Amino acid sequence: MIVLNLDEYNVHKNTIIRELSKTVFVYPTDTIYGIGCNATDEKLVSKVRKIKNSDTPFSVIVPNKEWIYNNCEVSQEAEEWIRKLPGPYTLILRLKNKRSLAKNVFNQSNSTIGVRMPNHWFLAVVYQLKVPIVTTSANLSGQDFMTSLEDLDPLIRNRVDYVFYDVRKKVLPSTIIHLEGNR
């Protein structure tokens, strides 16, 4: 496991971007730390599921707003929330392009996905990756959220390739906004 801050990432950016699309990593957001991977790679998503011991749908951090418009159904209400991005929100939207993500990321029964664009430097990393990444809290299911490097559970630490470190985070995850509509 390699631990990097923003300055260290910037020094090795090109190499790290190539490697991130094939790895599982912990990263900071504008709320808490997350664990993720390339959300188009079913094997990597399965690895995150195994680490988290979770079968619930994951959310994704998307590289840009264009990804949302190309792959999700966007109502007028959703449009208003998208204008507020980046920010500490997870927008639950109906996925219109199911091929845009690995099948084991989103809710298969109703084709919904949680979409994030955190107001944080790590969003630029996702932009450079050019693919969405899985975003779920960097903790074992049911345990406390990771707010600092010292909080990272050893069971997670030993199963990820990179940890991007920032500062201590607040304890609250993003606010979930349901915009998927009724069907």
Coordinates of C-alpha atoms in Angstrom, one line a residue:
M1 CA 0.0 0.0 0.0
I2 CA 1.3 3.4 -1.0
V3 CA 0.1 6.5 1.0
L4 CA 0.1 9.8 -1.0
N5 CA -0.9 13.4 -0.3
L6 CA -1.8 15.9 -3.0
D7 CA 1.8 17.1 -3.5
E8 CA 3.1 13.5 -3.8
Y9 CA 0.3 12.6 -6.2
N10 CA 1.2 15.6 -8.4
V11 CA 4.8 14.5 -8.7
H12 CA 3.9 11.0 -9.9
K13 CA 0.5 11.8 -11.5
N14 CA 1.0 10.2 -14.9
T15 CA 2.1 6.8 -13.4
I16 CA -0.6 6.8 -10.7
I17 CA -3.4 7.6 -13.2
R18 CA -2.4 4.6 -15.3
E19 CA -2.4 2.4 -12.3
L20 CA -5.6 3.6 -10.6
S21 CA -7.8 2.2 -13.3
K22 CA -6.6 -1.3 -12.3
T23 CA -6.5 -0.9 -8.5
V24 CA -8.6 -0.4 -5.3
F25 CA -7.8 2.7 -3.3
V26 CA -8.9 4.9 -0.4
Y27 CA -9.4 8.6 -1.1
P28 CA -10.6 11.8 0.6
T29 CA -13.7 13.7 -0.4
D30 CA -15.4 16.9 0.9
T31 CA -17.1 14.8 3.6
I32 CA -15.4 11.6 4.7
Y33 CA -12.9 9.1 3.2
G34 CA -14.1 6.7 0.6
I35 CA -12.9 3.4 -0.9
G36 CA -13.3 2.9 -4.6
C37 CA -12.1 1.6 -7.9
N38 CA -12.8 2.0 -11.6
A39 CA -16.7 1.6 -11.7
T40 CA -16.6 0.0 -15.1
D41 CA -14.5 -3.0 -14.0
E42 CA -16.7 -5.7 -12.5
K43 CA -13.7 -7.6 -10.9
L44 CA -12.5 -4.5 -9.1
V45 CA -16.0 -3.7 -7.9
S46 CA -16.3 -7.2 -6.6
K47 CA -13.1 -6.7 -4.7
V48 CA -14.5 -3.5 -3.0
R49 CA -17.7 -5.5 -2.2
K50 CA -15.6 -8.2 -0.6
I51 CA -13.5 -5.7 1.4
K52 CA -16.7 -3.9 2.6
N53 CA -18.7 -7.1 3.1
S54 CA -21.6 -5.4 1.4
D55 CA -24.1 -6.2 -1.3
T56 CA -25.9 -2.9 -1.3
P57 CA -25.6 -0.7 -4.5
F58 CA -22.7 1.6 -4.6
S59 CA -22.6 5.3 -5.7
V60 CA -20.1 6.7 -8.1
I61 CA -18.0 9.8 -8.3
V62 CA -18.3 10.9 -11.9
P63 CA -15.6 12.7 -13.9
N64 CA -17.8 15.6 -15.0
K65 CA -21.4 16.8 -15.3
E66 CA -21.5 15.6 -19.0
W67 CA -21.3 12.0 -17.7
I68 CA -24.5 12.6 -15.7
Y69 CA -26.3 14.0 -18.7
N70 CA -25.1 11.2 -21.0
N71 CA -25.9 8.3 -18.7
C72 CA -28.7 9.4 -16.3
E73 CA -32.3 10.6 -16.7
V74 CA -32.2 14.2 -15.6
S75 CA -35.5 15.9 -14.6
Q76 CA -35.9 19.6 -14.1
E77 CA -35.5 19.1 -10.3
A78 CA -32.4 17.0 -10.9
E79 CA -31.0 19.8 -13.1
E80 CA -31.3 22.2 -10.2
W81 CA -29.3 19.9 -8.0
I82 CA -26.7 19.2 -10.7
R83 CA -26.0 23.0 -10.8
K84 CA -25.0 22.8 -7.1
L85 CA -22.3 20.3 -7.9
P86 CA -19.5 19.9 -7.0
G87 CA -20.7 19.6 -3.4
P88 CA -21.5 17.3 -0.5
Y89 CA -24.5 15.6 -2.2
T90 CA -25.2 12.2 -3.6
L91 CA -27.9 12.5 -6.2
I92 CA -30.0 9.3 -6.7
L93 CA -30.8 9.2 -10.4
R94 CA -32.3 6.7 -12.8
L95 CA -29.5 5.2 -15.0
K96 CA -30.4 5.3 -18.7
N97 CA -27.1 3.9 -20.0
K98 CA -26.6 0.7 -18.1
R99 CA -23.4 -0.1 -20.0
S100 CA -21.7 3.0 -18.5
L101 CA -21.1 1.1 -15.3
A102 CA -20.3 -2.5 -14.2
K103 CA -23.5 -4.4 -13.5
N104 CA -22.5 -5.0 -9.9
V105 CA -22.3 -1.2 -9.1
F106 CA -25.9 0.0 -9.4
N107 CA -29.3 -1.1 -8.2
Q108 CA -30.4 -3.7 -10.9
S109 CA -34.0 -3.8 -9.7
N110 CA -34.8 -0.2 -10.5
S111 CA -31.7 1.0 -12.4
T112 CA -30.8 3.8 -10.0
I113 CA -27.4 5.1 -9.2
G114 CA -26.0 7.5 -6.6
V115 CA -23.9 10.2 -8.3
R116 CA -21.3 12.4 -6.6
M117 CA -19.0 15.2 -7.5
P118 CA -17.3 16.2 -4.3
N119 CA -15.9 19.7 -3.9
H120 CA -12.4 18.3 -3.3
W121 CA -9.1 18.1 -5.2
F122 CA -9.7 14.3 -5.7
L123 CA -12.5 15.1 -8.2
A124 CA -9.6 16.2 -10.6
V125 CA -8.1 12.8 -10.2
V126 CA -11.4 11.2 -11.3
Y127 CA -11.6 13.7 -14.2
Q128 CA -8.1 12.6 -15.3
L129 CA -9.1 8.9 -15.1
K130 CA -12.0 9.7 -17.5
V131 CA -14.2 7.0 -15.8
P132 CA -16.5 7.0 -12.8
I133 CA -15.2 5.5 -9.6
V134 CA -17.1 3.6 -7.0
T135 CA -17.6 5.6 -3.9
T136 CA -18.5 4.1 -0.6
S137 CA -17.3 4.9 2.9
A138 CA -13.8 3.6 3.8
N139 CA -15.0 1.5 6.7
L140 CA -16.2 -2.0 7.3
S141 CA -20.0 -2.1 7.0
G142 CA -21.5 -1.0 10.3
Q143 CA -18.3 0.5 11.7
D144 CA -17.3 4.1 12.2
F145 CA -16.4 6.2 9.2
M146 CA -12.8 6.9 8.4
T147 CA -12.0 10.5 9.2
S148 CA -8.2 10.3 9.3
L149 CA -5.4 8.0 8.3
E150 CA -5.3 6.7 11.9
D151 CA -8.9 5.5 11.6
L152 CA -8.3 3.3 8.5
D153 CA -9.2 -0.2 9.5
P154 CA -6.2 -2.6 9.1
L155 CA -8.5 -5.0 7.2
I156 CA -9.0 -2.3 4.6
R157 CA -5.4 -1.0 4.7
N158 CA -4.0 -4.4 3.8
R159 CA -6.3 -4.9 0.8
V160 CA -5.9 -1.6 -1.0
D161 CA -3.1 -0.4 -3.3
Y162 CA -3.2 3.3 -2.6
V163 CA -4.4 5.6 0.1
F164 CA -4.7 9.3 -0.8
Y165 CA -4.5 11.3 2.3
D166 CA -5.7 14.8 3.1
V167 CA -6.7 16.2 6.4
R168 CA -9.0 15.0 9.2
K169 CA -12.5 15.0 7.8
K170 CA -15.8 15.8 9.4
V171 CA -17.8 12.8 10.5
L172 CA -20.9 13.2 8.3
P173 CA -21.2 11.5 4.9
S174 CA -22.8 13.3 1.9
T175 CA -26.5 14.2 1.9
I176 CA -28.6 11.8 -0.2
I177 CA -31.0 13.5 -2.6
H178 CA -33.6 11.3 -4.2
L179 CA -34.3 12.4 -7.8
E180 CA -35.1 9.1 -9.5
G181 CA -38.9 9.7 -9.7
N182 CA -41.6 7.1 -9.4
R183 CA -42.2 4.4 -11.9

